[in-house]
Every structure is written in C-alpha cells, then in structure tokens.
Short mmCIF file of C-alpha atoms in Angstrom, two decimals:
data_model
loop_
_atom_site.label_atom_id
_atom_site.label_comp_id
_atom_site.label_asym_id
_atom_site.label_seq_id
_atom_site.Cartn_x
_atom_site.Cartn_y
_atom_site.Cartn_z
CA MET K 859 -0.06 -0.28 0.20
CA SER K 860 1.72 3.32 -0.96
CA GLN K 861 1.00 6.38 1.04
CA THR K 862 -1.47 8.88 -0.88
CA ALA K 863 -0.80 12.20 -0.67
CA ALA K 864 -1.32 14.33 2.56
CA PRO K 865 -3.44 11.52 4.30
CA ARG K 866 -5.62 12.81 7.13
CA GLU K 867 -3.70 12.00 10.47
CA GLY K 868 -6.97 10.07 11.65
CA GLU K 869 -6.89 7.81 8.48
CA GLN K 870 -3.65 6.98 9.19
CA ARG K 871 -4.12 6.45 12.72
CA CYS K 872 -7.38 4.24 11.63
CA LYS K 873 -4.95 2.52 9.20
CA ILE K 874 -2.31 1.52 11.71
CA ILE K 875 -4.81 0.15 14.42
CA ALA K 876 -6.80 -2.01 11.93
CA ALA K 877 -3.44 -3.50 10.64
CA ALA K 878 -2.26 -3.67 14.31
CA GLU K 879 -5.53 -5.56 15.49
CA ARG K 880 -5.32 -8.06 12.61
CA LEU K 881 -1.79 -9.42 13.49
CA PHE K 882 -2.84 -9.43 16.96
CA ARG K 883 -5.40 -12.07 15.82
CA GLU K 884 -2.94 -13.54 13.46
CA ILE K 885 0.38 -13.92 15.32
CA GLY K 886 -0.78 -12.93 18.83
CA TYR K 887 -0.15 -9.57 20.71
CA GLN K 888 3.06 -10.03 22.52
CA LYS K 889 4.68 -11.04 19.31
CA THR K 890 3.64 -8.25 16.71
CA THR K 891 6.29 -5.67 16.53
CA VAL K 892 5.75 -2.30 15.26
CA ALA K 893 8.22 -3.40 12.44
CA ASP K 894 5.55 -5.95 11.85
CA ILE K 895 2.78 -3.23 11.37
CA ALA K 896 4.85 -1.15 9.25
CA ARG K 897 5.61 -3.88 7.04
CA ALA K 898 2.07 -5.04 6.81
CA LEU K 899 1.31 -1.03 5.42
CA GLY K 900 3.90 -0.56 3.26
CA MET K 901 5.52 2.05 5.54
CA SER K 902 8.73 2.63 7.59
CA PRO K 903 8.53 1.94 11.65
CA ALA K 904 9.64 5.90 11.82
CA ASN K 905 6.19 6.18 9.80
CA VAL K 906 4.39 4.76 12.62
CA TYR K 907 6.00 6.59 15.28
CA ARG K 908 4.71 9.66 14.07
CA PHE K 909 1.50 8.61 15.19
CA PHE K 910 1.79 6.36 18.23
CA GLY K 911 4.72 7.06 20.44
CA ALA K 912 5.15 3.76 21.58
CA LYS K 913 3.99 0.04 21.03
CA SER K 914 2.07 0.48 24.27
CA GLU K 915 0.18 3.56 22.41
CA ILE K 916 -1.13 1.20 19.84
CA ASN K 917 -2.17 -1.48 21.98
CA GLN K 918 -4.39 0.91 24.09
CA ALA K 919 -5.51 2.29 20.79
CA VAL K 920 -6.69 -1.08 19.45
CA GLY K 921 -8.19 -2.27 22.93
CA ARG K 922 -10.31 1.38 22.95
CA GLN K 923 -11.10 0.38 19.11
CA MET K 924 -12.42 -3.10 20.16
CA MET K 925 -14.43 -1.63 23.08
CA ARG K 926 -15.87 1.27 21.10
CA GLU K 927 -17.49 -1.18 18.87
CA VAL K 928 -19.14 -2.85 21.79
CA GLU K 929 -20.17 0.69 23.33
CA GLU K 930 -21.85 1.69 20.05
CA ALA K 931 -24.03 -1.27 19.60
CA LEU K 932 -24.74 -1.08 23.61
CA ARG K 933 -25.84 2.89 23.18
CA GLU K 934 -27.93 1.97 20.09
CA ILE K 935 -30.02 -0.68 22.31
CA ALA K 936 -30.27 1.76 24.59
CA LEU K 937 -31.61 4.67 22.82
CA GLY K 938 -34.08 2.01 20.65
CA PRO K 939 -37.69 1.28 20.96
CA GLY K 940 -39.01 -1.33 23.48
CA SER K 941 -39.66 -1.43 27.32
CA ALA K 942 -36.66 -0.17 29.64
CA SER K 943 -36.79 -4.24 30.74
CA GLN K 944 -36.77 -5.32 27.23
CA ARG K 945 -33.54 -3.02 26.68
CA LEU K 946 -32.21 -3.92 29.61
CA PHE K 947 -32.33 -7.73 28.85
CA ASP K 948 -30.81 -6.89 25.20
CA LEU K 949 -28.30 -4.78 26.57
CA VAL K 950 -26.47 -7.23 29.02
CA THR K 951 -26.93 -10.21 26.50
CA ALA K 952 -25.39 -8.23 23.45
CA ASN K 953 -22.63 -7.22 25.77
CA GLU K 954 -22.02 -11.02 26.78
CA ALA K 955 -22.34 -12.11 23.55
CA MET K 956 -19.93 -9.26 21.99
CA ASN K 957 -16.98 -9.60 24.80
CA ALA K 958 -17.35 -13.77 24.23
CA ALA K 959 -16.84 -13.22 20.76
CA ARG K 960 -14.03 -10.78 21.25
CA TYR K 961 -12.29 -12.13 23.88
CA VAL K 962 -12.88 -15.70 24.87
CA SER K 963 -13.08 -17.71 21.61
CA ASP K 964 -10.12 -15.47 20.35
CA ARG K 965 -7.45 -17.01 22.50
CA LYS K 966 -4.46 -14.49 20.82
CA LEU K 967 -6.87 -11.85 21.68
CA HIS K 968 -7.34 -12.81 25.11
CA ASP K 969 -3.70 -12.60 25.81
CA MET K 970 -4.39 -8.75 25.10
CA VAL K 971 -6.88 -8.82 27.55
CA GLU K 972 -4.65 -10.58 30.33
CA ALA K 973 -2.49 -8.06 30.09
CA ALA K 974 -4.83 -4.90 30.09
CA LEU K 975 -6.37 -6.30 33.24
CA THR K 976 -3.27 -7.15 34.86
CA GLU K 977 -1.41 -3.87 34.22
CA ASN K 978 -4.98 -2.20 34.76
CA TRP K 979 -4.96 -0.07 31.52
CA PRO K 980 -7.01 3.24 31.50
CA ILE K 981 -9.08 1.91 28.86
CA ILE K 982 -10.79 -0.65 31.06
CA ALA K 983 -11.83 2.31 33.53
CA GLU K 984 -13.42 4.23 30.72
CA HIS K 985 -14.79 1.14 29.28
CA ILE K 986 -16.65 0.37 32.34
CA GLY K 987 -17.86 3.72 32.81
CA ASN K 988 -19.03 3.95 29.00
CA VAL K 989 -21.31 0.65 29.62
CA ASP K 990 -22.88 2.19 32.99
CA ALA K 991 -23.72 5.31 31.22
CA CYS K 992 -25.70 2.95 28.61
CA LEU K 993 -27.43 1.13 31.26
CA GLU K 994 -28.08 4.78 32.98
CA LEU K 995 -29.88 5.54 30.00
CA VAL K 996 -32.08 2.68 29.89
CA ILE K 997 -32.90 2.98 34.06
CA GLU K 998 -33.64 6.47 33.36
CA SER K 999 -36.32 6.21 31.01
CA GLY K 1000 -37.58 3.12 33.15
CA VAL K 1001 -37.70 5.21 36.16
CA LYS K 1002 -39.37 8.21 34.07
CA SER K 1003 -41.91 6.08 32.71
CA GLY K 1004 -42.75 4.22 35.98
CA GLU K 1005 -41.79 0.72 34.89
CA PHE K 1006 -38.80 0.75 37.59
CA ALA K 1007 -39.25 2.08 41.20
CA PRO K 1008 -37.59 5.45 42.00
CA LEU K 1009 -33.75 4.89 42.30
CA ASP K 1010 -30.95 6.92 41.61
CA PRO K 1011 -29.80 6.09 37.88
CA LYS K 1012 -26.62 6.02 38.28
CA LEU K 1013 -26.84 3.54 41.31
CA GLY K 1014 -28.96 1.63 39.22
CA ALA K 1015 -26.62 1.26 36.46
CA ARG K 1016 -23.60 0.15 39.00
CA LEU K 1017 -25.68 -2.14 40.72
CA VAL K 1018 -26.82 -3.99 37.56
CA HIS K 1019 -23.39 -3.86 35.79
CA THR K 1020 -21.76 -5.26 39.22
CA ALA K 1021 -24.69 -7.99 39.73
CA CYS K 1022 -23.97 -9.08 36.03
CA ILE K 1023 -20.18 -8.95 36.01
CA ARG K 1024 -19.73 -12.61 35.08
CA TYR K 1025 -21.13 -11.81 31.79
CA CYS K 1026 -19.13 -9.07 31.16
CA HIS K 1027 -15.65 -9.57 32.69
CA PRO K 1028 -13.38 -11.19 30.00
CA ARG K 1029 -11.76 -13.17 32.82
CA LEU K 1030 -15.21 -14.32 34.31
CA LEU K 1031 -16.55 -15.59 30.79
CA VAL K 1032 -13.44 -17.99 30.74
CA GLU K 1033 -13.60 -18.66 34.42
CA CYS K 1034 -17.14 -19.50 34.77
CA ALA K 1035 -18.20 -20.90 31.61
CA ASP K 1036 -18.49 -24.30 33.16
CA HIS K 1037 -21.49 -22.28 35.44
CA ALA K 1038 -24.61 -22.74 33.55
CA VAL K 1039 -26.85 -21.71 36.24
CA PRO K 1040 -27.64 -18.63 36.86
CA SER K 1041 -28.01 -17.83 33.08
CA SER K 1042 -27.53 -14.39 32.06
CA ALA K 1043 -31.44 -14.30 31.30
CA GLN K 1044 -31.79 -15.56 35.05
CA MET K 1045 -29.38 -12.88 36.13
CA ILE K 1046 -31.36 -9.81 34.19
CA ASP K 1047 -34.48 -10.98 35.36
CA PHE K 1048 -33.44 -11.09 39.01
CA CYS K 1049 -32.42 -7.48 38.53
CA LEU K 1050 -35.45 -6.34 36.75
CA LYS K 1051 -37.36 -7.84 40.07
CA ALA K 1052 -35.04 -5.56 42.33
CA LEU K 1053 -35.53 -2.62 39.66
CA ARG K 1054 -39.21 -2.68 39.54
CA ASN K 1055 -39.83 -3.03 43.22
CA GLY K 1056 -38.95 0.06 45.55
CA ARG K 1057 -38.77 -2.22 48.65
CA MET R 171 9.12 -31.47 68.84
CA SER R 172 9.43 -35.32 68.98
CA GLN R 173 6.52 -37.36 67.72
CA THR R 174 4.33 -38.86 70.38
CA ALA R 175 3.48 -42.34 70.78
CA ALA R 176 0.99 -43.22 68.20
CA PRO R 177 -0.18 -40.14 66.95
CA ARG R 178 -3.42 -40.30 65.58
CA GLU R 179 -3.24 -39.77 61.76
CA GLY R 180 -5.74 -36.98 61.70
CA GLU R 181 -3.55 -34.93 64.31
CA GLN R 182 -0.39 -35.21 62.26
CA ARG R 183 -2.26 -34.09 59.34
CA CYS R 184 -3.34 -31.19 61.23
CA LYS R 185 0.23 -30.00 62.40
CA ILE R 186 1.34 -30.57 59.01
CA ILE R 187 -1.12 -28.54 57.42
CA ALA R 188 -0.69 -25.66 60.57
CA ALA R 189 2.83 -25.39 60.13
CA ALA R 190 2.50 -25.33 56.52
CA GLU R 191 0.10 -22.42 56.51
CA ARG R 192 2.44 -20.38 58.89
CA LEU R 193 5.41 -20.99 56.73
CA PHE R 194 3.25 -19.59 53.46
CA ARG R 195 2.32 -16.61 55.32
CA GLU R 196 5.99 -16.10 56.42
CA ILE R 197 7.93 -16.80 53.31
CA GLY R 198 5.71 -17.61 50.59
CA TYR R 199 3.55 -20.64 49.19
CA GLN R 200 6.23 -21.06 46.33
CA LYS R 201 9.30 -20.64 48.59
CA THR R 202 8.01 -23.19 50.86
CA THR R 203 9.39 -26.47 50.32
CA VAL R 204 8.37 -29.97 52.18
CA ALA R 205 11.74 -29.80 53.81
CA ASP R 206 10.88 -26.65 55.33
CA ILE R 207 7.57 -28.04 56.39
CA ALA R 208 9.02 -31.14 58.07
CA ARG R 209 12.04 -29.17 59.71
CA ALA R 210 9.47 -26.82 61.59
CA LEU R 211 7.73 -29.65 63.17
CA GLY R 212 11.09 -31.37 64.05
CA MET R 213 10.06 -34.58 61.35
CA SER R 214 11.84 -36.07 58.56
CA PRO R 215 10.53 -35.01 55.05
CA ALA R 216 9.74 -38.93 54.68
CA ASN R 217 7.52 -38.67 57.79
CA VAL R 218 5.35 -35.95 56.13
CA TYR R 219 5.21 -37.85 52.78
CA ARG R 220 3.61 -40.67 54.89
CA PHE R 221 0.70 -38.25 55.26
CA PHE R 222 0.59 -36.12 51.50
CA GLY R 223 1.90 -37.64 48.77
CA ALA R 224 2.94 -34.36 47.36
CA LYS R 225 3.70 -30.73 47.87
CA SER R 226 0.62 -30.01 45.77
CA GLU R 227 -1.84 -32.05 48.35
CA ILE R 228 -0.30 -30.07 51.29
CA ASN R 229 -1.11 -26.54 49.10
CA GLN R 230 -4.67 -28.44 48.78
CA ALA R 231 -4.86 -28.96 52.07
CA VAL R 232 -3.79 -25.46 53.44
CA GLY R 233 -6.46 -23.89 51.25
CA ARG R 234 -9.12 -26.16 52.18
CA GLN R 235 -8.41 -25.43 55.79
CA MET R 236 -8.79 -21.84 55.10
CA MET R 237 -12.22 -21.99 53.50
CA ARG R 238 -13.45 -24.76 55.97
CA GLU R 239 -12.93 -21.61 58.51
CA VAL R 240 -15.08 -19.21 56.39
CA GLU R 241 -17.67 -21.88 55.60
CA GLU R 242 -18.08 -22.79 59.66
CA ALA R 243 -18.78 -18.89 60.21
CA LEU R 244 -21.26 -18.57 57.08
CA ARG R 245 -23.04 -21.75 58.18
CA GLU R 246 -23.47 -20.50 61.78
CA ILE R 247 -24.96 -17.08 60.48
CA ALA R 248 -26.98 -19.08 58.20
CA LEU R 249 -28.39 -21.15 61.09
CA GLY R 250 -28.59 -18.64 63.78
CA PRO R 251 -31.22 -16.14 64.82
CA GLY R 252 -32.58 -13.14 63.39
CA SER R 253 -34.61 -12.41 59.83
CA ALA R 254 -33.48 -13.91 56.58
CA SER R 255 -33.15 -10.64 55.27
CA GLN R 256 -30.44 -9.72 58.35
CA ARG R 257 -28.79 -13.50 57.93
CA LEU R 258 -28.47 -12.89 54.05
CA PHE R 259 -26.85 -9.42 55.14
CA ASP R 260 -24.45 -10.61 57.75
CA LEU R 261 -23.58 -13.71 55.55
CA VAL R 262 -22.55 -11.84 52.39
CA THR R 263 -20.81 -9.17 54.60
CA ALA R 264 -18.83 -11.64 56.93
CA ASN R 265 -17.80 -13.61 53.75
CA GLU R 266 -16.19 -10.33 52.00
CA ALA R 267 -14.33 -9.50 55.41
CA MET R 268 -12.91 -12.85 55.92
CA ASN R 269 -11.81 -13.25 51.99
CA ALA R 270 -10.47 -9.66 52.15
CA ALA R 271 -8.67 -10.56 55.31
CA ARG R 272 -7.08 -13.81 54.20
CA TYR R 273 -6.69 -13.29 50.69
CA VAL R 274 -6.20 -9.56 49.72
CA SER R 275 -4.33 -7.85 53.02
CA ASP R 276 -1.51 -10.99 52.95
CA ARG R 277 0.19 -10.73 49.97
CA LYS R 278 2.08 -13.82 50.33
CA LEU R 279 -1.01 -15.70 50.73
CA HIS R 280 -2.58 -14.25 47.69
CA ASP R 281 0.26 -16.21 45.62
CA MET R 282 -1.35 -19.24 46.49
CA VAL R 283 -5.10 -18.07 45.74
CA GLU R 284 -3.79 -16.81 42.37
CA ALA R 285 -2.21 -20.08 41.58
CA ALA R 286 -5.45 -22.12 42.88
CA LEU R 287 -7.59 -19.78 40.60
CA THR R 288 -5.43 -20.26 37.53
CA GLU R 289 -4.83 -23.92 38.06
CA ASN R 290 -8.34 -24.60 39.10
CA TRP R 291 -7.78 -26.63 42.04
CA PRO R 292 -10.95 -28.76 42.82
CA ILE R 293 -10.99 -27.16 46.35
CA ILE R 294 -12.60 -24.01 44.71
CA ALA R 295 -15.60 -25.66 43.02
CA GLU R 296 -15.94 -27.10 46.59
CA HIS R 297 -15.92 -24.20 48.39
CA ILE R 298 -18.47 -22.23 45.80
CA GLY R 299 -20.78 -25.16 46.24
CA ASN R 300 -20.54 -24.97 50.07
CA VAL R 301 -21.28 -21.49 50.37
CA ASP R 302 -24.06 -22.01 47.82
CA ALA R 303 -25.27 -24.35 50.30
CA CYS R 304 -25.41 -21.59 53.11
CA LEU R 305 -26.98 -18.91 51.25
CA GLU R 306 -30.00 -21.63 50.13
CA LEU R 307 -30.33 -22.27 53.73
CA VAL R 308 -31.20 -18.53 54.30
CA ILE R 309 -33.27 -18.16 51.12
CA GLU R 310 -35.26 -21.48 51.92
CA SER R 311 -36.26 -20.13 55.14
CA GLY R 312 -36.95 -16.79 54.00
CA VAL R 313 -39.22 -18.31 51.42
CA LYS R 314 -40.79 -20.58 53.70
CA SER R 315 -41.63 -17.57 56.22
CA GLY R 316 -43.11 -15.36 53.61
CA GLU R 317 -40.44 -13.12 53.84
CA PHE R 318 -39.29 -13.62 50.25
CA ALA R 319 -41.42 -14.65 47.41
CA PRO R 320 -41.76 -18.23 46.19
CA LEU R 321 -38.44 -19.17 44.55
CA ASP R 322 -36.47 -22.32 44.16
CA PRO R 323 -33.64 -21.80 47.13
CA LYS R 324 -30.82 -23.32 44.98
CA LEU R 325 -31.51 -20.86 41.94
CA GLY R 326 -31.96 -18.03 44.68
CA ALA R 327 -28.79 -18.89 46.23
CA ARG R 328 -26.72 -18.69 42.55
CA LEU R 329 -28.44 -15.65 41.96
CA VAL R 330 -27.02 -13.66 45.12
CA HIS R 331 -23.61 -15.16 44.92
CA THR R 332 -23.20 -14.67 41.36
CA ALA R 333 -24.62 -11.02 42.09
CA CYS R 334 -22.12 -10.69 45.04
CA ILE R 335 -19.19 -12.23 43.14
CA ARG R 336 -17.61 -8.88 43.51
CA TYR R 337 -17.41 -9.40 47.02
CA CYS R 338 -16.27 -12.73 47.14
CA HIS R 339 -13.92 -13.57 44.57
CA PRO R 340 -10.51 -12.99 45.51
CA ARG R 341 -8.99 -11.40 42.32
CA LEU R 342 -12.33 -9.03 42.14
CA LEU R 343 -11.59 -7.87 45.53
CA VAL R 344 -8.33 -6.35 44.54
CA GLU R 345 -9.44 -5.64 41.18
CA CYS R 346 -12.36 -3.68 42.06
CA ALA R 347 -10.97 -2.03 45.29
CA ASP R 348 -11.03 1.24 44.25
CA HIS R 349 -14.62 1.22 43.04
CA ALA R 350 -16.85 2.08 46.12
CA VAL R 351 -20.04 2.11 44.61
CA PRO R 352 -21.82 -0.33 44.65
CA SER R 353 -20.95 -1.35 48.16
CA SER R 354 -21.70 -4.66 49.21
CA ALA R 355 -24.42 -3.18 51.82
CA GLN R 356 -25.97 -1.76 48.49
CA MET R 357 -25.80 -4.98 46.33
CA ILE R 358 -27.22 -6.83 49.46
CA ASP R 359 -30.36 -4.40 49.53
CA PHE R 360 -30.89 -4.80 45.81
CA CYS R 361 -30.58 -8.51 45.98
CA LEU R 362 -33.40 -8.46 48.95
CA LYS R 363 -35.59 -6.12 46.73
CA ALA R 364 -35.44 -9.13 44.32
CA LEU R 365 -35.81 -11.77 46.75
CA ARG R 366 -38.89 -10.23 48.01
CA ASN R 367 -40.76 -9.56 45.01
CA GLY R 368 -42.16 -12.13 42.94
CA ARG R 369 -42.14 -10.28 39.81
#
C-alpha cells in the first residue's frame, strides 16, 4: 500500500490500528512488533512512530477500538425502541455475546485482555464508565415511565453492571464457563425484579 | 517437637497443615518446600510424605482449611437467629471481610490464591458449593416464612452468590478495590428487593 498524498492524520491512525488488530489476531499481541505493523502497511517504522509514541500506545488504541464497537452497539440498544426491561435484557445479553466473541473465542486476543487487566490499562475504567452510561440511560427512562421504582439511575447502573459482572468480565467469562446457572437471562430477570420494586 | 507415641493420623495431618500455612504466610507459598515444613515440625520429609503424597496435596489441604473456617462462620450465621434478610446481609458481609483478611491483605497468601484460580484447584468448586449451601439455607427459610417470594432456593443462592461475586472472589476484591459503589451493603439491599418480590 503506497501512501496517498496528504492523508489525514486520523485516517493514518485508523489504518495502523486496523493492521495491528489483524496482526494481534493472527500472530498474537506479544509477538507483533511495530516493524510488523509498518511492513503490513508498506510504511517505515519511523512513520508509525509519527502517530504512536510507543507500541503500548498502539495496544491501547486497539483495545479502545474493540471496546468502542461494543459500546456503540450497547448505546444503540439503550436509545432504541422497546420497554426499559426489554432494552436492559438486550443490552446485557449483547454485551455478553460481543465480549465472548472478542475475548474468549479468540485465544490470541485474550492474551491482550489479560495484559490489560493485569496492568490495569486506563481504557478499562473508561469502558466500564461507558457501559455504565448506557445502563443509566435505560434505567433513567424506566424510572421516568414508572416501569421501575424510583432509584438514582447512576447507582442503578452500577448495581446492574456489578450484579452482571460474570457476563461482562473477560476473565470471568472464561473462569465461569462451566457454571450454567444462573444464566444471564436468569440474572437479568433477578435484577429486573429488584428494579421494579422499591422495597 | 518429638513424635508422641502412636499419634492419630488426623492429628499429624492437622499439624502439617498448620505448619505449612504458617510458612506460606512467612516465606510464601512457592518458596516453602516439604523439607521446610518437616524441619518446622522436627520430623523428616519422609514422615511428611507418609501423610501427603506431594507438596500439591499440602497446598490443597491448606487452602481447604482456610476456606473451611470461612464456611463454618457462614453456616453459623445461616442457621442463627434473625430475619432471613438480616442473615443474608450478615453472611455476605462476613464472607467479604474474611476473604479480604485472608487473601487480599496477606500478599504472600494471595500468591497461593492466584495459583488456585489459574490452575483451577478442585477446592474452589467445592468452596463455591459450600457457600451456595449456606445461602440456600437462608433463602429457603425466608421463602418458608413468607419474607421472600416463592423461588427455588438453589437458584436463589446461585443468583445472590453471582450478583455478589465482586465481594467474594479474591481477584475481584483486589481489582475492584477502588470501586466504592456499589458497596456490598447496597448490593445486598438490591438482591433483597429482588428476593422479596415475585415479579
């Protein structure tokens, strides 16, 4: 791939992130070097370093991009049609399915997730906050419509997210894979009972 | 310590487990050898091997012993006086406090917990089952007295345990230490709302 004239910085960054993600899936996150990424794009490592100061910045950007895709899907559900209960169900199950597809089935990507968790990358707290915000939208609308009992939507979002952590957290998705009960559907039903009732 | 005449096998095993636990706390779980344990008890390594076939069996026994202490405290709460709601609250908060004291504050012991989780020692599934059984006792009595809505106590126990995993799981206790909200008290309150209401 040759460089086009005056490519916008954002576009170049996107290309680098996409190439890095592909390599992380193919040869693994640890084994991929900046030189590999540059070679895949037909550019020099020095050119990659114009956009990212270090490999660690590329790692974070790949992780952020994968999480953003999930967040966008969840936000669409949160703002979509249907009762608050239905949207809460759809949101948690979509989150579970997307995380499982991204981080569990793909063993090579799971290594990156392990590193992100162990090294506590800042993108994790950001992602948790963004999922919380989606849950908050649903709970706020449910409280407004009277479907749910009065409750601070921020607290409600944290409660549902924490109660459902076994279906969100990549490590727990692996660790609890053999625990069929409770299913996410059973857990969401349990949370909905709590949300519907003020006491 | 010299060997007393015809010591009962159980007593000897207990002594070995207690000495191993002390050494795990002092010098760490990985660094403790069977020779260290034998020396601490004034016996030969061969004598330790009469009771435990391998170091890994001693590790499991130490873990099992520490978990049993927690399980006994929880069972006492489950069978004790007070409303089902109060006992559920006491049970989950005692579990949180005891696990934090055992596995989080004590960094050296946390290494053993990490190994147990990573290598999926059988004692973990056993412990989860035993805590479930305590929760089941409380939920069953709450359903019987009408304090909780009708619900299969086994499923109820799994739901509460899973919703509260952030306050039970040693890794999550560390990983979520900075997340003050929801507190375990807030989460138990949320679970109680769900348990009290059938729909």
